[in-house]
């Protein structure tokens, strides 16, 4: 099942070359040969989908405000560099975005925005958010992100119907990769910045690797034939 070249997925754009989840990070990832670009989503107080990981602006921008408490105009006044989903799609230059959220409301807002734009992309994130997208779209590609050692229940799998199972890489081994492949589910993992670990995962047949070390991820995935 995994003879194909693995996807090299940029984590939050190219965060080692620019600030994560900015247009520059997305542009650099697209130019560096990423197969897809994972970006994190939030919604502003007036319902605009933007790229940002944290609840608030402290870690990246040194401000205490919550993204959800600000309108887009207010957010732009405080932090002009936070882009909208629409802007990110434009600069990705055809490289698919992998839209990451744990929030069903944000996920459905993003899916609606894609419909207005006529854009096709992919989603990853927590089960509830992915189930909300699946309920709206039977054909869209979903990565079911997973955050623990125990596997998802059959109920979760039935609601999400993911094309990819997407755990943290430390929860994978050769047997678990083979298990998901036997169920006709591809395997992705995050966040892998060690070359030896990437080689091990790829030897097991992992189908997509998400990483900050974008050049390393692209090189490792290209080396698997």
PDB file of C-alpha atoms in Angstrom:
ATOM      1  CA  UNK A   1       0.000   0.000   0.000  1.00  0.00           C
ATOM      2  CA  UNK A   2       2.881   2.384   0.765  1.00  0.00           C
ATOM      3  CA  UNK A   3       5.123   2.020  -2.275  1.00  0.00           C
ATOM      4  CA  UNK A   4       4.140   5.517  -3.293  1.00  0.00           C
ATOM      5  CA  UNK A   5       6.278   8.484  -2.359  1.00  0.00           C
ATOM      6  CA  UNK A   6       5.370   9.753   1.095  1.00  0.00           C
ATOM      7  CA  UNK A   7       3.927  13.222   1.492  1.00  0.00           C
ATOM      8  CA  UNK A   8       6.357  15.799   2.876  1.00  0.00           C
ATOM      9  CA  UNK A   9       4.117  18.105   4.912  1.00  0.00           C
ATOM     10  CA  UNK A  10       5.360  21.478   6.118  1.00  0.00           C
ATOM     11  CA  UNK A  11       4.397  22.147   9.750  1.00  0.00           C
ATOM     12  CA  UNK A  12       2.824  25.618  10.025  1.00  0.00           C
ATOM     13  CA  UNK A  13       4.517  26.617   6.793  1.00  0.00           C
ATOM     14  CA  UNK A  14       8.292  26.832   7.096  1.00  0.00           C
ATOM     15  CA  UNK A  15       8.656  27.830  10.772  1.00  0.00           C
ATOM     16  CA  UNK A  16      12.449  27.580  10.781  1.00  0.00           C
ATOM     17  CA  UNK A  17      12.749  30.173   8.034  1.00  0.00           C
ATOM     18  CA  UNK A  18       9.902  32.515   9.019  1.00  0.00           C
ATOM     19  CA  UNK A  19       7.261  33.025  11.688  1.00  0.00           C
ATOM     20  CA  UNK A  20       4.851  30.073  11.700  1.00  0.00           C
ATOM     21  CA  UNK A  21       1.416  30.431  10.071  1.00  0.00           C
ATOM     22  CA  UNK A  22       2.306  33.621   8.219  1.00  0.00           C
ATOM     23  CA  UNK A  23       2.072  34.233   4.492  1.00  0.00           C
ATOM     24  CA  UNK A  24       5.850  34.222   4.252  1.00  0.00           C
ATOM     25  CA  UNK A  25       6.020  30.834   5.981  1.00  0.00           C
ATOM     26  CA  UNK A  26       3.412  29.443   3.567  1.00  0.00           C
ATOM     27  CA  UNK A  27       5.171  30.941   0.547  1.00  0.00           C
ATOM     28  CA  UNK A  28       8.547  29.527   1.588  1.00  0.00           C
ATOM     29  CA  UNK A  29       7.066  26.069   2.184  1.00  0.00           C
ATOM     30  CA  UNK A  30       5.445  26.067  -1.239  1.00  0.00           C
ATOM     31  CA  UNK A  31       8.755  27.022  -2.830  1.00  0.00           C
ATOM     32  CA  UNK A  32      10.720  24.398  -0.902  1.00  0.00           C
ATOM     33  CA  UNK A  33       8.916  21.431  -2.419  1.00  0.00           C
ATOM     34  CA  UNK A  34       6.381  20.596   0.283  1.00  0.00           C
ATOM     35  CA  UNK A  35       3.702  18.133  -0.790  1.00  0.00           C
ATOM     36  CA  UNK A  36       1.244  19.931   1.488  1.00  0.00           C
ATOM     37  CA  UNK A  37       1.360  22.761   4.015  1.00  0.00           C
ATOM     38  CA  UNK A  38      -0.222  22.277   7.438  1.00  0.00           C
ATOM     39  CA  UNK A  39      -1.625  25.478   8.920  1.00  0.00           C
ATOM     40  CA  UNK A  40      -3.615  26.129  12.100  1.00  0.00           C
ATOM     41  CA  UNK A  41      -7.011  27.809  12.060  1.00  0.00           C
ATOM     42  CA  UNK A  42      -8.889  30.185  14.344  1.00  0.00           C
ATOM     43  CA  UNK A  43     -11.959  32.356  13.791  1.00  0.00           C
ATOM     44  CA  UNK A  44     -12.144  36.053  14.610  1.00  0.00           C
ATOM     45  CA  UNK A  45     -15.090  37.602  16.461  1.00  0.00           C
ATOM     46  CA  UNK A  46     -16.681  38.510  13.113  1.00  0.00           C
ATOM     47  CA  UNK A  47     -16.323  34.992  11.744  1.00  0.00           C
ATOM     48  CA  UNK A  48     -13.250  35.296   9.517  1.00  0.00           C
ATOM     49  CA  UNK A  49     -11.030  32.221   9.355  1.00  0.00           C
ATOM     50  CA  UNK A  50      -7.382  33.116  10.018  1.00  0.00           C
ATOM     51  CA  UNK A  51      -4.101  31.256  10.460  1.00  0.00           C
ATOM     52  CA  UNK A  52      -2.984  31.088  14.086  1.00  0.00           C
ATOM     53  CA  UNK A  53      -2.255  28.217  16.474  1.00  0.00           C
ATOM     54  CA  UNK A  54      -2.738  29.510  20.012  1.00  0.00           C
ATOM     55  CA  UNK A  55      -5.865  30.865  21.679  1.00  0.00           C
ATOM     56  CA  UNK A  56      -4.156  34.207  22.213  1.00  0.00           C
ATOM     57  CA  UNK A  57      -1.362  36.263  20.677  1.00  0.00           C
ATOM     58  CA  UNK A  58       1.186  36.070  23.512  1.00  0.00           C
ATOM     59  CA  UNK A  59       3.678  33.460  22.324  1.00  0.00           C
ATOM     60  CA  UNK A  60       4.284  34.823  18.832  1.00  0.00           C
ATOM     61  CA  UNK A  61       3.306  38.467  19.064  1.00  0.00           C
ATOM     62  CA  UNK A  62       3.537  39.449  22.736  1.00  0.00           C
ATOM     63  CA  UNK A  63      -0.082  40.525  23.096  1.00  0.00           C
ATOM     64  CA  UNK A  64      -2.657  39.128  25.572  1.00  0.00           C
ATOM     65  CA  UNK A  65      -5.733  39.277  23.344  1.00  0.00           C
ATOM     66  CA  UNK A  66      -7.613  36.183  22.249  1.00  0.00           C
ATOM     67  CA  UNK A  67      -8.073  35.794  18.489  1.00  0.00           C
ATOM     68  CA  UNK A  68     -11.733  34.918  19.019  1.00  0.00           C
ATOM     69  CA  UNK A  69     -12.333  38.178  20.917  1.00  0.00           C
ATOM     70  CA  UNK A  70     -11.086  40.400  18.078  1.00  0.00           C
ATOM     71  CA  UNK A  71     -12.656  41.338  14.780  1.00  0.00           C
ATOM     72  CA  UNK A  72     -10.423  40.952  11.754  1.00  0.00           C
ATOM     73  CA  UNK A  73      -9.906  44.731  11.671  1.00  0.00           C
ATOM     74  CA  UNK A  74      -8.849  44.751  15.337  1.00  0.00           C
ATOM     75  CA  UNK A  75      -6.562  41.756  14.829  1.00  0.00           C
ATOM     76  CA  UNK A  76      -4.930  43.464  11.878  1.00  0.00           C
ATOM     77  CA  UNK A  77      -4.434  46.616  13.948  1.00  0.00           C
ATOM     78  CA  UNK A  78      -2.567  44.659  16.630  1.00  0.00           C
ATOM     79  CA  UNK A  79      -0.838  42.028  14.443  1.00  0.00           C
ATOM     80  CA  UNK A  80      -0.917  42.736  10.697  1.00  0.00           C
ATOM     81  CA  UNK A  81       1.010  39.529   9.932  1.00  0.00           C
ATOM     82  CA  UNK A  82      -1.823  37.114  10.842  1.00  0.00           C
ATOM     83  CA  UNK A  83      -3.288  36.077   7.463  1.00  0.00           C
ATOM     84  CA  UNK A  84      -6.757  34.950   6.465  1.00  0.00           C
ATOM     85  CA  UNK A  85      -7.371  31.521   5.029  1.00  0.00           C
ATOM     86  CA  UNK A  86      -8.221  33.154   1.722  1.00  0.00           C
ATOM     87  CA  UNK A  87      -4.839  34.901   1.606  1.00  0.00           C
ATOM     88  CA  UNK A  88      -2.979  31.716   2.493  1.00  0.00           C
ATOM     89  CA  UNK A  89      -4.674  29.804  -0.309  1.00  0.00           C
ATOM     90  CA  UNK A  90      -3.565  32.486  -2.761  1.00  0.00           C
ATOM     91  CA  UNK A  91       0.120  32.362  -1.801  1.00  0.00           C
ATOM     92  CA  UNK A  92       0.289  28.552  -1.548  1.00  0.00           C
ATOM     93  CA  UNK A  93       0.577  28.541  -5.339  1.00  0.00           C
ATOM     94  CA  UNK A  94      -1.356  25.343  -5.837  1.00  0.00           C
ATOM     95  CA  UNK A  95       0.270  23.376  -3.006  1.00  0.00           C
ATOM     96  CA  UNK A  96      -2.624  21.956  -0.942  1.00  0.00           C
ATOM     97  CA  UNK A  97      -3.148  23.276   2.558  1.00  0.00           C
ATOM     98  CA  UNK A  98      -3.763  20.858   5.415  1.00  0.00           C
ATOM     99  CA  UNK A  99      -6.131  22.797   7.670  1.00  0.00           C
ATOM    100  CA  UNK A 100      -5.668  21.956  11.356  1.00  0.00           C
ATOM    101  CA  UNK A 101      -8.262  22.593  14.058  1.00  0.00           C
ATOM    102  CA  UNK A 102      -9.797  20.917  17.087  1.00  0.00           C
ATOM    103  CA  UNK A 103     -12.877  23.156  16.987  1.00  0.00           C
ATOM    104  CA  UNK A 104     -15.927  21.943  15.021  1.00  0.00           C
ATOM    105  CA  UNK A 105     -17.198  25.504  14.559  1.00  0.00           C
ATOM    106  CA  UNK A 106     -13.892  26.633  13.069  1.00  0.00           C
ATOM    107  CA  UNK A 107     -13.750  23.531  10.894  1.00  0.00           C
ATOM    108  CA  UNK A 108     -17.207  24.112   9.437  1.00  0.00           C
ATOM    109  CA  UNK A 109     -16.504  27.823   8.913  1.00  0.00           C
ATOM    110  CA  UNK A 110     -13.331  26.922   7.016  1.00  0.00           C
ATOM    111  CA  UNK A 111     -15.179  24.351   4.922  1.00  0.00           C
ATOM    112  CA  UNK A 112     -17.810  26.946   4.040  1.00  0.00           C
ATOM    113  CA  UNK A 113     -15.071  29.376   3.032  1.00  0.00           C
ATOM    114  CA  UNK A 114     -13.526  26.750   0.770  1.00  0.00           C
ATOM    115  CA  UNK A 115     -16.908  26.313  -0.884  1.00  0.00           C
ATOM    116  CA  UNK A 116     -17.232  30.047  -1.530  1.00  0.00           C
ATOM    117  CA  UNK A 117     -13.739  30.125  -3.025  1.00  0.00           C
ATOM    118  CA  UNK A 118     -14.096  26.923  -5.032  1.00  0.00           C
ATOM    119  CA  UNK A 119     -10.937  25.663  -3.318  1.00  0.00           C
ATOM    120  CA  UNK A 120     -10.024  22.057  -2.617  1.00  0.00           C
ATOM    121  CA  UNK A 121      -7.803  21.206   0.307  1.00  0.00           C
ATOM    122  CA  UNK A 122      -7.522  18.815   3.281  1.00  0.00           C
ATOM    123  CA  UNK A 123      -8.251  18.909   7.005  1.00  0.00           C
ATOM    124  CA  UNK A 124      -6.552  17.463  10.061  1.00  0.00           C
ATOM    125  CA  UNK A 125      -7.446  17.687  13.708  1.00  0.00           C
ATOM    126  CA  UNK A 126      -9.434  16.246  16.572  1.00  0.00           C
ATOM    127  CA  UNK A 127     -12.217  13.749  16.021  1.00  0.00           C
ATOM    128  CA  UNK A 128     -15.142  16.071  16.743  1.00  0.00           C
ATOM    129  CA  UNK A 129     -13.901  18.671  14.286  1.00  0.00           C
ATOM    130  CA  UNK A 130     -13.159  16.097  11.604  1.00  0.00           C
ATOM    131  CA  UNK A 131     -16.589  14.485  12.063  1.00  0.00           C
ATOM    132  CA  UNK A 132     -18.191  17.899  11.529  1.00  0.00           C
ATOM    133  CA  UNK A 133     -16.354  18.283   8.218  1.00  0.00           C
ATOM    134  CA  UNK A 134     -17.180  14.729   7.143  1.00  0.00           C
ATOM    135  CA  UNK A 135     -20.861  15.367   7.810  1.00  0.00           C
ATOM    136  CA  UNK A 136     -20.697  18.200   5.262  1.00  0.00           C
ATOM    137  CA  UNK A 137     -18.429  16.549   2.708  1.00  0.00           C
ATOM    138  CA  UNK A 138     -18.129  12.844   1.970  1.00  0.00           C
ATOM    139  CA  UNK A 139     -15.220  13.203  -0.456  1.00  0.00           C
ATOM    140  CA  UNK A 140     -12.813  15.586   1.278  1.00  0.00           C
ATOM    141  CA  UNK A 141      -9.512  14.166   2.567  1.00  0.00           C
ATOM    142  CA  UNK A 142      -9.340  14.041   6.364  1.00  0.00           C
ATOM    143  CA  UNK A 143      -6.381  13.293   8.628  1.00  0.00           C
ATOM    144  CA  UNK A 144      -7.663  12.100  12.013  1.00  0.00           C
ATOM    145  CA  UNK A 145      -5.123  13.523  14.445  1.00  0.00           C
ATOM    146  CA  UNK A 146      -4.632  11.432  17.561  1.00  0.00           C
ATOM    147  CA  UNK A 147      -3.081  12.364  20.866  1.00  0.00           C
ATOM    148  CA  UNK A 148      -2.651   9.172  22.859  1.00  0.00           C
ATOM    149  CA  UNK A 149      -1.544   5.568  22.843  1.00  0.00           C
ATOM    150  CA  UNK A 150      -4.983   3.947  22.727  1.00  0.00           C
ATOM    151  CA  UNK A 151      -6.510   3.795  19.217  1.00  0.00           C
ATOM    152  CA  UNK A 152      -9.729   5.587  18.260  1.00  0.00           C
ATOM    153  CA  UNK A 153     -12.985   3.736  18.790  1.00  0.00           C
ATOM    154  CA  UNK A 154     -15.005   2.258  15.962  1.00  0.00           C
ATOM    155  CA  UNK A 155     -17.591   4.961  16.599  1.00  0.00           C
ATOM    156  CA  UNK A 156     -15.029   7.696  16.016  1.00  0.00           C
ATOM    157  CA  UNK A 157     -13.729   6.003  12.889  1.00  0.00           C
ATOM    158  CA  UNK A 158     -17.252   5.607  11.580  1.00  0.00           C
ATOM    159  CA  UNK A 159     -18.059   9.274  12.114  1.00  0.00           C
ATOM    160  CA  UNK A 160     -14.827  10.609  10.603  1.00  0.00           C
ATOM    161  CA  UNK A 161     -14.073   7.977   7.944  1.00  0.00           C
ATOM    162  CA  UNK A 162     -10.510   9.317   7.662  1.00  0.00           C
ATOM    163  CA  UNK A 163      -8.224   8.682   4.736  1.00  0.00           C
ATOM    164  CA  UNK A 164      -5.255   9.172   7.106  1.00  0.00           C
ATOM    165  CA  UNK A 165      -4.660   8.238  10.724  1.00  0.00           C
ATOM    166  CA  UNK A 166      -2.410  10.983  12.089  1.00  0.00           C
ATOM    167  CA  UNK A 167      -0.887  10.385  15.545  1.00  0.00           C
ATOM    168  CA  UNK A 168       2.181  11.856  17.175  1.00  0.00           C
ATOM    169  CA  UNK A 169       5.066   9.822  15.758  1.00  0.00           C
ATOM    170  CA  UNK A 170       6.133   8.361  19.108  1.00  0.00           C
ATOM    171  CA  UNK A 171       2.943   6.292  19.179  1.00  0.00           C
ATOM    172  CA  UNK A 172       3.787   4.483  15.936  1.00  0.00           C
ATOM    173  CA  UNK A 173       5.698   1.272  15.334  1.00  0.00           C
ATOM    174  CA  UNK A 174       5.888  -1.169  12.446  1.00  0.00           C
ATOM    175  CA  UNK A 175       2.923  -3.178  13.729  1.00  0.00           C
ATOM    176  CA  UNK A 176       0.616  -0.186  14.118  1.00  0.00           C
ATOM    177  CA  UNK A 177       1.446   1.095  10.624  1.00  0.00           C
ATOM    178  CA  UNK A 178       0.672  -2.369   9.213  1.00  0.00           C
ATOM    179  CA  UNK A 179      -2.589  -2.453  11.201  1.00  0.00           C
ATOM    180  CA  UNK A 180      -3.878   0.787   9.660  1.00  0.00           C
ATOM    181  CA  UNK A 181      -2.802  -0.221   6.195  1.00  0.00           C
ATOM    182  CA  UNK A 182      -4.709  -3.485   6.597  1.00  0.00           C
ATOM    183  CA  UNK A 183      -7.774  -1.341   7.252  1.00  0.00           C
ATOM    184  CA  UNK A 184      -7.125   0.652   4.058  1.00  0.00           C
ATOM    185  CA  UNK A 185      -6.212   3.747   6.079  1.00  0.00           C
ATOM    186  CA  UNK A 186      -3.053   5.669   5.253  1.00  0.00           C
ATOM    187  CA  UNK A 187      -0.723   6.748   8.068  1.00  0.00           C
ATOM    188  CA  UNK A 188       0.603  10.241   8.729  1.00  0.00           C
ATOM    189  CA  UNK A 189       2.475  11.475  11.801  1.00  0.00           C
ATOM    190  CA  UNK A 190       3.786  14.619  13.481  1.00  0.00           C
ATOM    191  CA  UNK A 191       6.176  16.368  14.268  1.00  0.00           C
ATOM    192  CA  UNK A 192       9.321  14.599  13.024  1.00  0.00           C
ATOM    193  CA  UNK A 193      12.548  16.613  12.893  1.00  0.00           C
ATOM    194  CA  UNK A 194      15.097  13.832  13.380  1.00  0.00           C
ATOM    195  CA  UNK A 195      16.482  12.261  10.201  1.00  0.00           C
ATOM    196  CA  UNK A 196      16.990   8.806  11.719  1.00  0.00           C
ATOM    197  CA  UNK A 197      13.430   8.734  13.026  1.00  0.00           C
ATOM    198  CA  UNK A 198      12.102   9.809   9.628  1.00  0.00           C
ATOM    199  CA  UNK A 199      14.038   6.976   7.980  1.00  0.00           C
ATOM    200  CA  UNK A 200      12.608   4.476  10.453  1.00  0.00           C
ATOM    201  CA  UNK A 201       9.038   5.676   9.939  1.00  0.00           C
ATOM    202  CA  UNK A 202       9.401   5.617   6.172  1.00  0.00           C
ATOM    203  CA  UNK A 203      10.845   2.107   6.285  1.00  0.00           C
ATOM    204  CA  UNK A 204       7.693   1.018   8.120  1.00  0.00           C
ATOM    205  CA  UNK A 205       5.616   2.489   5.294  1.00  0.00           C
ATOM    206  CA  UNK A 206       4.347   5.749   6.794  1.00  0.00           C
ATOM    207  CA  UNK A 207       2.549   7.704   4.066  1.00  0.00           C
ATOM    208  CA  UNK A 208       3.028  11.305   5.248  1.00  0.00           C
ATOM    209  CA  UNK A 209       5.415  13.056   7.610  1.00  0.00           C
ATOM    210  CA  UNK A 210       4.735  16.480   9.116  1.00  0.00           C
ATOM    211  CA  UNK A 211       7.799  18.380  10.268  1.00  0.00           C
ATOM    212  CA  UNK A 212       9.426  21.717  11.055  1.00  0.00           C
ATOM    213  CA  UNK A 213      12.659  20.680   9.328  1.00  0.00           C
ATOM    214  CA  UNK A 214      11.103  21.141   5.921  1.00  0.00           C
ATOM    215  CA  UNK A 215      14.221  20.580   3.840  1.00  0.00           C
ATOM    216  CA  UNK A 216      14.935  17.407   5.791  1.00  0.00           C
ATOM    217  CA  UNK A 217      11.369  16.119   5.441  1.00  0.00           C
ATOM    218  CA  UNK A 218      11.323  16.796   1.689  1.00  0.00           C
ATOM    219  CA  UNK A 219      14.690  15.061   1.257  1.00  0.00           C
ATOM    220  CA  UNK A 220      13.712  12.030   3.353  1.00  0.00           C
ATOM    221  CA  UNK A 221      10.401  11.530   1.562  1.00  0.00           C
ATOM    222  CA  UNK A 222      12.044  11.913  -1.841  1.00  0.00           C
ATOM    223  CA  UNK A 223      14.591   9.237  -0.997  1.00  0.00           C
ATOM    224  CA  UNK A 224      11.936   6.590  -0.478  1.00  0.00           C
ATOM    225  CA  UNK A 225      11.108   4.991  -3.803  1.00  0.00           C
TER     226      UNK A 225
END
